[in-house]
Coordinates of C-alpha atoms in Angstrom, one line a residue:
M1 CA -10.5 -25.8 -8.8
K2 CA -11.8 -26.2 -12.6
K3 CA -15.7 -26.5 -11.2
L4 CA -15.3 -23.6 -9.0
S5 CA -13.7 -21.7 -11.8
K6 CA -16.5 -22.6 -14.3
L7 CA -19.4 -21.5 -11.5
S8 CA -17.3 -18.5 -11.3
C9 CA -17.5 -17.7 -14.7
I10 CA -21.3 -18.5 -14.6
V11 CA -22.0 -16.4 -11.9
A12 CA -19.9 -13.3 -13.6
L13 CA -21.5 -13.9 -16.9
L14 CA -25.3 -13.7 -14.9
F15 CA -24.1 -10.8 -13.2
S16 CA -23.0 -8.9 -16.6
V17 CA -26.3 -10.1 -18.1
T18 CA -28.1 -8.6 -15.1
L19 CA -26.4 -5.4 -15.3
I20 CA -27.1 -5.1 -19.4
A21 CA -30.7 -5.5 -18.5
Q22 CA -30.8 -2.8 -15.9
E23 CA -29.0 -0.5 -18.1
T24 CA -31.6 -1.0 -20.8
N25 CA -33.6 2.3 -21.3
P26 CA -37.3 1.7 -22.3
I27 CA -37.3 5.3 -23.7
I28 CA -34.6 4.8 -25.9
E29 CA -36.1 1.6 -26.8
G30 CA -39.4 3.1 -27.5
I31 CA -38.2 5.7 -29.7
V32 CA -35.8 3.4 -31.7
K33 CA -38.9 0.8 -32.4
E34 CA -41.4 3.6 -33.2
A35 CA -39.1 5.3 -35.4
N36 CA -38.2 2.1 -37.6
E37 CA -41.7 0.5 -37.2
N38 CA -44.4 3.3 -37.4
S39 CA -42.0 6.3 -39.4
Q40 CA -44.0 9.2 -40.1
L41 CA -41.2 10.7 -42.4
E42 CA -42.3 9.5 -45.8
R43 CA -45.9 11.2 -45.5
L44 CA -44.6 14.4 -43.9
A45 CA -42.3 14.7 -46.8
H46 CA -44.8 14.4 -49.2
E47 CA -47.2 16.8 -47.6
M48 CA -44.6 19.2 -47.1
L49 CA -42.5 19.1 -50.6
D50 CA -45.3 17.6 -53.0
V51 CA -48.2 19.3 -51.8
I52 CA -47.0 22.6 -50.5
G53 CA -43.9 22.5 -52.5
P54 CA -40.6 25.1 -52.4
R55 CA -40.7 27.6 -49.6
L56 CA -39.3 30.7 -50.6
V57 CA -39.5 33.5 -48.0
G58 CA -42.4 36.0 -48.8
T59 CA -44.3 33.5 -50.9
P60 CA -47.8 31.9 -49.9
Q61 CA -46.2 28.6 -49.6
M62 CA -44.1 29.5 -47.0
K63 CA -47.1 30.7 -45.0
Q64 CA -48.9 27.4 -45.7
A65 CA -45.8 25.4 -44.7
N66 CA -45.8 27.6 -41.1
D67 CA -49.4 26.5 -41.1
W68 CA -49.1 22.9 -41.8
A69 CA -46.6 22.5 -39.6
V70 CA -48.6 24.1 -36.8
S71 CA -51.8 22.0 -37.3
Q72 CA -49.2 18.9 -37.4
Y73 CA -48.0 19.3 -34.2
G74 CA -51.3 19.9 -32.8
K75 CA -52.5 16.5 -34.2
W76 CA -49.4 15.2 -32.1
G77 CA -50.6 17.0 -28.7
I78 CA -47.7 19.2 -28.9
S79 CA -48.1 23.3 -28.5
A80 CA -47.1 25.0 -31.6
K81 CA -47.5 28.7 -33.2
N82 CA -46.1 30.7 -35.9
E83 CA -44.1 33.6 -34.3
K84 CA -43.7 36.9 -36.5
W85 CA -40.3 38.4 -37.0
G86 CA -40.2 40.3 -40.2
E87 CA -41.8 41.3 -43.2
W88 CA -40.5 40.6 -46.8
R89 CA -41.2 41.2 -50.7
G90 CA -44.4 39.2 -51.0
W91 CA -44.0 37.2 -54.5
E92 CA -45.5 34.3 -56.0
R93 CA -43.9 32.0 -59.1
G94 CA -46.4 31.5 -62.0
I95 CA -46.1 29.5 -65.3
T96 CA -42.7 29.7 -67.2
H97 CA -42.5 29.2 -71.1
I98 CA -39.2 29.2 -73.0
D99 CA -39.5 28.5 -76.4
M100 CA -37.1 28.9 -79.5
V101 CA -39.0 29.9 -82.2
S102 CA -36.3 30.4 -85.0
P103 CA -34.1 29.0 -86.7
R104 CA -36.6 26.2 -85.7
I105 CA -38.9 25.3 -83.1
Q106 CA -37.8 23.7 -79.8
S107 CA -39.5 24.1 -76.1
L108 CA -36.3 24.7 -73.8
S109 CA -35.5 23.7 -70.3
G110 CA -35.3 26.3 -67.8
M111 CA -37.3 28.8 -65.3
Q112 CA -37.7 32.0 -64.0
L113 CA -35.6 33.2 -61.0
A114 CA -37.0 34.0 -57.8
W115 CA -38.5 37.4 -57.7
N116 CA -38.8 37.6 -61.5
P117 CA -40.7 40.7 -62.8
S118 CA -43.8 39.1 -64.6
T119 CA -44.2 39.2 -68.3
S120 CA -47.4 39.4 -69.8
K121 CA -49.4 36.4 -70.6
K122 CA -48.3 36.9 -74.1
G123 CA -44.5 37.0 -72.9
V124 CA -41.6 38.6 -74.9
S125 CA -40.3 37.6 -78.1
A126 CA -36.8 38.7 -79.2
E127 CA -33.5 37.8 -80.7
A128 CA -30.8 36.3 -78.1
I129 CA -27.4 37.5 -78.3
V130 CA -24.2 36.8 -76.5
L131 CA -21.9 39.4 -74.7
P132 CA -19.1 40.7 -77.2
T133 CA -15.3 40.5 -76.2
V134 CA -14.1 43.7 -75.7
K135 CA -10.8 45.5 -75.1
D136 CA -12.1 48.1 -72.4
S137 CA -15.0 49.5 -70.9
L138 CA -15.5 52.3 -73.7
A139 CA -15.9 49.4 -76.4
F140 CA -18.4 47.9 -74.4
K141 CA -20.0 51.3 -73.8
N142 CA -20.1 51.5 -77.7
W143 CA -21.9 48.2 -77.8
L144 CA -24.5 48.4 -75.2
P145 CA -26.6 50.2 -77.6
S146 CA -27.1 47.0 -79.6
V147 CA -28.8 45.1 -76.6
K148 CA -32.0 47.2 -77.0
G149 CA -35.0 44.7 -77.8
K150 CA -32.6 41.6 -77.3
F151 CA -32.4 38.8 -74.7
V152 CA -29.2 38.8 -73.8
M153 CA -27.0 35.5 -72.6
I154 CA -24.9 36.6 -69.8
S155 CA -23.3 33.1 -68.4
M156 CA -20.0 31.5 -69.7
N157 CA -20.9 29.0 -72.7
Q158 CA -19.4 25.7 -70.8
P159 CA -17.2 23.6 -72.9
T160 CA -18.6 20.5 -71.6
G161 CA -21.8 19.5 -70.0
R162 CA -20.2 16.0 -68.3
P163 CA -19.1 16.3 -64.6
D164 CA -15.5 15.6 -64.0
Y165 CA -16.2 12.2 -62.3
N166 CA -17.3 11.3 -65.8
W167 CA -14.4 12.4 -67.3
E168 CA -12.2 10.9 -64.7
E169 CA -14.3 7.3 -65.2
F170 CA -13.9 7.3 -69.1
A171 CA -11.3 9.7 -70.6
T172 CA -7.7 9.0 -71.1
E173 CA -5.7 10.7 -68.4
E174 CA -4.4 13.3 -71.3
S175 CA -7.8 13.9 -72.5
F176 CA -9.1 14.8 -68.8
K177 CA -6.1 16.9 -68.6
K178 CA -6.5 18.7 -71.7
M179 CA -10.3 19.4 -70.8
K180 CA -9.6 21.1 -67.5
E181 CA -6.8 23.4 -69.2
D182 CA -8.8 24.3 -71.9
R183 CA -12.0 25.1 -69.3
D184 CA -9.6 27.1 -66.8
A185 CA -8.3 29.1 -70.1
L186 CA -11.8 29.9 -71.2
T187 CA -12.9 30.8 -67.5
K188 CA -9.8 33.0 -67.1
A189 CA -10.8 34.7 -70.3
W190 CA -14.4 35.1 -69.7
R191 CA -13.6 36.7 -66.1
E192 CA -11.0 39.1 -67.9
N193 CA -13.6 40.2 -70.5
M194 CA -16.3 40.8 -68.0
R195 CA -13.5 43.1 -66.1
N196 CA -12.9 44.8 -69.3
T197 CA -16.5 45.8 -69.7
G198 CA -16.3 47.7 -66.3
Y199 CA -19.0 45.6 -64.8
N200 CA -19.2 42.3 -62.5
S201 CA -21.4 39.6 -63.0
R202 CA -24.3 41.3 -60.9
S203 CA -23.8 45.0 -62.0
I204 CA -23.8 44.3 -65.5
I205 CA -27.6 43.3 -65.6
E206 CA -28.6 46.6 -64.3
A207 CA -26.3 48.4 -67.4
L208 CA -28.2 46.0 -69.6
E209 CA -31.7 46.6 -68.2
S210 CA -31.0 50.4 -68.6
A211 CA -29.8 49.9 -72.0
G212 CA -33.2 48.6 -73.1
A213 CA -32.7 44.8 -73.1
A214 CA -35.6 42.6 -73.6
G215 CA -34.4 39.9 -70.7
I216 CA -31.7 38.3 -69.4
I217 CA -30.8 34.6 -69.6
T218 CA -28.2 32.7 -67.5
C219 CA -27.2 29.6 -66.9
N220 CA -25.8 28.8 -63.3
W221 CA -24.5 25.2 -64.1
S222 CA -23.8 23.2 -61.0
K223 CA -21.4 20.8 -62.3
G224 CA -23.8 17.7 -62.7
F225 CA -25.9 16.2 -65.2
G226 CA -29.2 18.0 -65.7
V227 CA -28.7 20.6 -62.8
N228 CA -28.6 24.5 -62.2
K229 CA -28.7 26.6 -59.3
I230 CA -31.4 28.5 -59.1
F231 CA -31.4 31.7 -56.8
S232 CA -33.1 35.6 -57.4
A233 CA -33.5 37.8 -60.4
R234 CA -31.7 41.2 -60.3
T235 CA -34.0 42.9 -62.9
K236 CA -36.6 45.6 -61.9
K237 CA -38.9 45.2 -65.2
I238 CA -37.5 42.3 -67.6
P239 CA -37.8 38.9 -67.0
T240 CA -34.6 36.7 -65.8
V241 CA -34.6 33.0 -66.8
D242 CA -32.0 30.3 -66.1
I243 CA -31.7 27.8 -68.8
E244 CA -30.3 24.4 -68.4
L245 CA -26.7 23.8 -70.0
E246 CA -27.7 21.7 -72.8
D247 CA -30.2 24.3 -74.2
Y248 CA -27.9 27.1 -73.2
G249 CA -25.2 25.8 -75.1
M250 CA -27.2 25.4 -78.2
L251 CA -28.5 28.9 -78.0
Y252 CA -24.8 30.0 -77.5
R253 CA -23.5 28.6 -80.2
L254 CA -26.6 29.7 -82.4
A255 CA -25.8 33.3 -81.6
A256 CA -22.2 32.9 -81.6
Y257 CA -22.3 31.3 -85.5
G258 CA -24.7 34.2 -86.3
N259 CA -28.0 32.1 -86.9
K260 CA -29.6 34.6 -84.6
P261 CA -32.0 32.4 -82.5
E262 CA -35.1 33.8 -81.8
L263 CA -36.9 33.1 -78.5
K264 CA -40.4 33.7 -77.0
I265 CA -40.5 33.6 -72.9
V266 CA -43.4 33.5 -70.9
A267 CA -42.5 34.3 -67.2
E268 CA -45.8 35.0 -65.1
S269 CA -45.4 35.9 -61.3
K270 CA -47.6 38.0 -58.9
E271 CA -45.8 41.0 -56.5
L272 CA -47.9 40.7 -53.2
G273 CA -46.3 43.7 -51.5
A274 CA -45.0 43.5 -48.0
V275 CA -45.9 40.0 -46.1
P276 CA -45.4 39.0 -42.7
T277 CA -42.7 36.3 -42.3
F278 CA -42.9 33.7 -39.2
N279 CA -40.6 31.2 -37.4
T280 CA -42.8 28.1 -36.4
I281 CA -42.0 27.5 -32.9
A282 CA -43.4 24.1 -31.2
E283 CA -42.6 23.2 -27.4
I284 CA -42.7 20.3 -24.9
K285 CA -42.9 22.1 -21.5
G286 CA -40.4 21.0 -18.9
T287 CA -41.4 19.5 -15.5
E288 CA -38.2 19.9 -13.3
K289 CA -36.4 22.8 -15.1
P290 CA -38.8 24.1 -17.3
E291 CA -36.5 27.7 -17.8
E292 CA -33.9 25.6 -19.1
Y293 CA -34.0 24.5 -22.8
V294 CA -33.0 22.0 -25.3
V295 CA -33.4 23.6 -28.9
L296 CA -34.2 21.4 -32.1
S297 CA -33.1 23.7 -35.0
A298 CA -33.6 23.6 -38.7
H299 CA -34.5 26.1 -41.0
F300 CA -38.1 25.7 -42.8
D301 CA -37.5 28.0 -46.1
S302 CA -35.7 26.9 -49.2
W303 CA -34.9 28.2 -52.6
D304 CA -37.5 27.4 -55.3
G305 CA -35.7 26.0 -58.2
G306 CA -36.8 22.4 -56.7
T307 CA -39.0 21.9 -53.7
G308 CA -36.2 22.1 -51.2
A309 CA -36.0 18.3 -50.4
T310 CA -32.5 18.1 -48.9
D311 CA -31.9 22.1 -48.2
N312 CA -33.7 21.8 -45.7
G313 CA -37.0 19.4 -46.2
T314 CA -34.7 16.6 -44.6
G315 CA -33.7 18.8 -41.6
T316 CA -37.3 19.8 -41.1
L317 CA -38.4 16.1 -41.2
V318 CA -35.8 15.1 -38.5
M319 CA -36.6 17.6 -36.2
M320 CA -40.7 16.8 -36.6
E321 CA -40.1 13.3 -36.2
A322 CA -37.9 13.5 -33.5
M323 CA -40.4 15.9 -31.6
R324 CA -42.9 13.3 -32.5
L325 CA -40.9 10.4 -31.0
L326 CA -40.1 12.5 -27.5
K327 CA -43.8 13.3 -27.2
K328 CA -44.7 9.5 -27.3
Y329 CA -42.1 8.1 -25.5
Y330 CA -40.9 11.5 -23.2
P331 CA -43.8 13.5 -22.4
N332 CA -42.7 14.9 -19.3
P333 CA -39.1 15.9 -19.9
K334 CA -37.0 17.4 -17.4
R335 CA -36.4 20.5 -19.4
T336 CA -38.3 22.3 -21.8
I337 CA -37.7 21.2 -25.2
I338 CA -38.3 23.6 -28.3
V339 CA -38.2 23.0 -31.8
G340 CA -37.5 26.1 -34.0
H341 CA -38.3 25.9 -37.9
W342 CA -36.6 29.3 -38.9
G343 CA -37.4 31.6 -41.9
S344 CA -35.3 33.1 -44.4
E345 CA -32.3 31.2 -43.6
E346 CA -31.1 31.5 -47.1
Q347 CA -31.1 35.0 -46.8
G348 CA -28.8 35.3 -43.9
L349 CA -30.1 33.3 -40.9
N350 CA -32.6 35.9 -40.5
G351 CA -35.4 33.7 -38.9
S352 CA -32.8 31.9 -35.9
R353 CA -31.0 35.5 -35.5
A354 CA -34.5 37.3 -34.7
F355 CA -35.2 34.7 -32.2
V356 CA -32.0 35.1 -30.2
E357 CA -32.1 38.6 -30.3
D358 CA -36.1 38.6 -29.4
H359 CA -35.5 35.7 -26.6
P360 CA -32.2 36.4 -24.6
E361 CA -34.2 34.7 -21.7
I362 CA -34.3 31.6 -23.6
V363 CA -30.9 32.0 -24.9
K364 CA -29.1 32.4 -21.6
N365 CA -30.5 29.1 -20.4
I366 CA -29.9 26.8 -23.3
Q367 CA -28.5 23.4 -22.4
A368 CA -28.3 22.4 -26.0
V369 CA -29.0 23.4 -29.7
F370 CA -29.1 20.2 -32.3
N371 CA -29.3 21.9 -35.8
Q372 CA -29.6 19.6 -39.0
D373 CA -29.1 21.3 -42.5
N374 CA -27.0 19.9 -45.3
G375 CA -28.7 16.8 -46.9
T376 CA -30.3 14.0 -46.6
G377 CA -27.4 11.9 -45.5
R378 CA -26.8 10.1 -42.2
V379 CA -24.8 12.4 -39.5
V380 CA -21.2 11.9 -39.7
N381 CA -19.6 14.6 -38.0
L382 CA -20.1 16.2 -34.6
S383 CA -18.0 19.1 -33.2
G384 CA -17.8 20.4 -30.1
Q385 CA -17.7 24.2 -31.4
G386 CA -15.2 25.2 -29.2
F387 CA -16.8 24.4 -25.9
L388 CA -14.0 23.7 -23.4
H389 CA -16.0 20.8 -21.6
S390 CA -17.7 19.6 -24.9
Y391 CA -16.2 16.0 -24.4
D392 CA -17.7 15.3 -21.2
F393 CA -21.2 15.9 -21.9
L394 CA -21.4 15.4 -25.8
G395 CA -19.4 12.2 -25.2
R396 CA -21.9 11.4 -22.5
W397 CA -25.0 11.8 -24.4
L398 CA -23.8 10.2 -27.5
A399 CA -22.7 7.4 -25.6
A400 CA -26.6 6.5 -25.1
V401 CA -27.1 6.3 -29.2
P402 CA -27.3 2.8 -30.6
N403 CA -23.9 1.6 -31.9
D404 CA -25.3 1.3 -35.4
I405 CA -26.1 5.0 -35.7
S406 CA -23.2 6.4 -33.5
K407 CA -20.4 3.9 -35.3
H408 CA -20.6 6.4 -38.3
I409 CA -20.0 9.6 -36.4
E410 CA -16.7 11.4 -36.1
T411 CA -16.2 13.6 -33.1
S412 CA -14.1 16.5 -32.9
Y413 CA -13.5 18.3 -29.3
P414 CA -13.5 20.9 -28.3
G415 CA -13.6 21.8 -31.9
A416 CA -13.7 25.3 -33.0
P417 CA -16.8 27.7 -33.3
G418 CA -18.7 27.5 -36.7
R419 CA -19.2 31.2 -38.1
G420 CA -22.0 30.8 -40.5
G421 CA -23.5 28.5 -42.9
S422 CA -26.7 27.6 -40.8
D423 CA -28.6 28.6 -37.7
Y424 CA -26.8 26.8 -35.1
A425 CA -24.0 29.6 -35.7
S426 CA -26.9 32.4 -34.3
F427 CA -27.0 30.5 -31.4
L428 CA -23.3 29.9 -31.1
A429 CA -22.5 33.6 -31.6
A430 CA -24.7 34.2 -28.3
G431 CA -22.7 32.1 -26.2
A432 CA -25.2 29.0 -26.2
P433 CA -23.7 25.4 -26.9
A434 CA -24.9 24.8 -30.4
F435 CA -23.8 22.1 -32.4
S436 CA -24.4 21.1 -36.1
L437 CA -25.3 17.4 -37.1
S438 CA -23.3 17.6 -39.8
S439 CA -24.2 14.6 -42.3
L440 CA -22.9 12.5 -45.3
S441 CA -22.9 14.4 -48.8
W442 CA -24.7 12.1 -51.1
S443 CA -23.5 14.8 -54.0
Y444 CA -25.4 17.6 -52.0
W445 CA -23.0 20.5 -53.4
N446 CA -23.3 19.6 -56.8
Y447 CA -27.1 17.9 -57.4
T448 CA -29.0 19.5 -54.6
W449 CA -28.0 22.5 -52.7
H450 CA -29.9 25.0 -54.3
T451 CA -30.9 23.2 -57.7
N452 CA -33.4 22.5 -59.8
R453 CA -33.0 18.7 -59.0
D454 CA -33.7 19.0 -55.1
T455 CA -36.8 17.1 -54.9
Y456 CA -38.5 14.1 -52.8
D457 CA -36.6 11.5 -55.1
K458 CA -33.3 12.5 -53.6
I459 CA -34.4 11.9 -49.8
V460 CA -32.7 8.6 -48.4
F461 CA -35.2 7.8 -46.0
D462 CA -33.0 5.3 -44.1
D463 CA -30.4 8.1 -43.2
V464 CA -33.1 10.6 -42.3
R465 CA -34.7 8.2 -39.9
S466 CA -31.2 7.3 -38.4
N467 CA -30.9 11.2 -37.8
A468 CA -34.1 11.4 -36.2
I469 CA -33.4 8.7 -33.7
L470 CA -30.3 10.2 -33.2
T471 CA -31.9 13.7 -32.6
A472 CA -34.5 12.2 -30.1
I473 CA -32.1 10.7 -27.9
L474 CA -29.5 13.2 -27.8
T475 CA -32.2 15.4 -26.9
Y476 CA -33.4 13.1 -24.3
M477 CA -30.0 12.6 -22.7
A478 CA -29.4 16.5 -22.8
S479 CA -32.9 17.0 -20.9
E480 CA -32.2 14.5 -18.2
D481 CA -28.6 15.5 -17.3
E482 CA -28.0 16.4 -13.6
Q483 CA -25.7 18.8 -15.0
S484 CA -26.3 22.3 -16.6
T485 CA -24.0 22.4 -19.8
P486 CA -20.8 24.3 -18.9
K487 CA -20.0 27.1 -21.5
D488 CA -16.4 27.7 -20.8
K489 CA -14.8 28.3 -24.1
I490 CA -11.4 27.5 -25.4
V491 CA -8.6 30.2 -26.1
L492 CA -8.6 30.7 -29.8
P493 CA -5.4 30.4 -31.6
V494 CA -3.6 33.2 -33.5
S495 CA -4.7 33.6 -37.2
K496 CA -2.4 32.7 -40.0
R497 CA -4.1 35.3 -42.2
T498 CA -4.0 38.4 -39.7
G499 CA -1.2 37.3 -37.1
K500 CA -4.0 38.3 -34.5
Q501 CA -5.8 36.4 -31.8
M502 CA -9.2 35.0 -33.0
E503 CA -12.3 35.9 -31.3
W504 CA -15.6 34.2 -30.3
P505 CA -17.9 34.7 -33.4
T506 CA -20.5 38.0 -32.1
P507 CA -24.3 38.0 -32.7
R508 CA -25.7 39.9 -35.7
S509 CA -28.9 41.2 -36.4
P510 CA -31.4 40.2 -39.0
E511 CA -32.8 41.6 -41.9
R512 CA -36.3 42.2 -40.9
K513 CA -37.5 44.5 -44.1
G514 CA -36.3 41.9 -46.8
M515 CA -36.2 43.3 -50.2
L516 CA -38.5 45.9 -49.3
E517 CA -36.6 49.3 -49.8
E518 CA -35.5 48.5 -53.3
K519 CA -39.3 48.1 -54.3
K520 CA -40.3 51.8 -53.0

């Protein structure tokens, strides 16, 4: 009996090994091996981030990036094109120099904001002043003429340049608590004073410019060491620069103490008129169901404080590398595979909204959209986005992903539909099964999201490589699935805020004439 039992065990073991061997998928094996042994991520990142640089909509660098991607896909044997969807205010960043010339000389760390009106090459020299504390709008109106010929500092002076995690590590509990209470009180007082002026942080800029200010100085601190968020200028003729916290605080104190700091600001740029804007679209044609689509999705544009490395250079890299892997190991997919590198996501998902609006014939036949946006980290969350049967098909596809990748991913089925934040929402609103590959933070919100520190060195290539493998396998599985993805939606709950039944998000039209009306 013991010999028979041992023999049975051996037979069972051999049978299970045979089954495992039969289940081994050479396409998936090839994708994983190629991604790990012949990754193109570092080269692509260098060419996109170091050579081309930031990809602000309407800039020559954005169009250069579009053309570069088309060329790169061509080298891999993948059909690609730039598809025009609108026009934008054309602008190109030039040299920025910010120097304090009195009461001593020091070059300051900062930069002009996007779409800043250019200074001359000689720049603008003036005293820097701070906003006064006023009791009402009349008092502010009486003060307003004093801004003529001055740089006006319009951001609150932060009481500490140390992020909270640094205080929490080193300060006493009492000191940390006191700092936060003091900061909250200063923030409340600043906001109340702004309301007293009769303006808000945006509308006051126009008032200052109309009153003859020489320029606007901001400090949009991002609550981390040496990091500011860089967005767009709101002035029409005078320069707007953002100065990093350490230098801004020094200037603020000099002005508040009556030391009358004087600055020379050179902020050169070029206005380029109305320029066309594009999505870059690449395609691997399907063989059995070419009119059904799996869509890889990532926005191509960025703000230009840094080089747009993690927002959304890393998402772009994931999709390009995934397409390369698929073309090499899955060149004849069952369904057509499309990758969309969208323009002007940062101004309101404009590129992807335009694609959805312009291509209903594609959107109605989408098997799945996989979008990656939020930073360099490995994917750790996948929601069913409110599709009733998402557990069945997403679970089936995810099961093919190697365990060393899938074990980090928390799933939420059926989840709830996302209403914005990234380009998957454009497709979701049109009823397409679109999913966000949400990633680990790596201090994204403070340190790299829209900041002057969003650069190549912040990329964690091991995590990006993992995401490329994940995306390629999910795409392969979605393409090969015998079933078309069911699009049944959950019944959404009653809103706690309104007390009414929540509704599925609806499509919104893109802005196709960006920042052009105000320049007329």
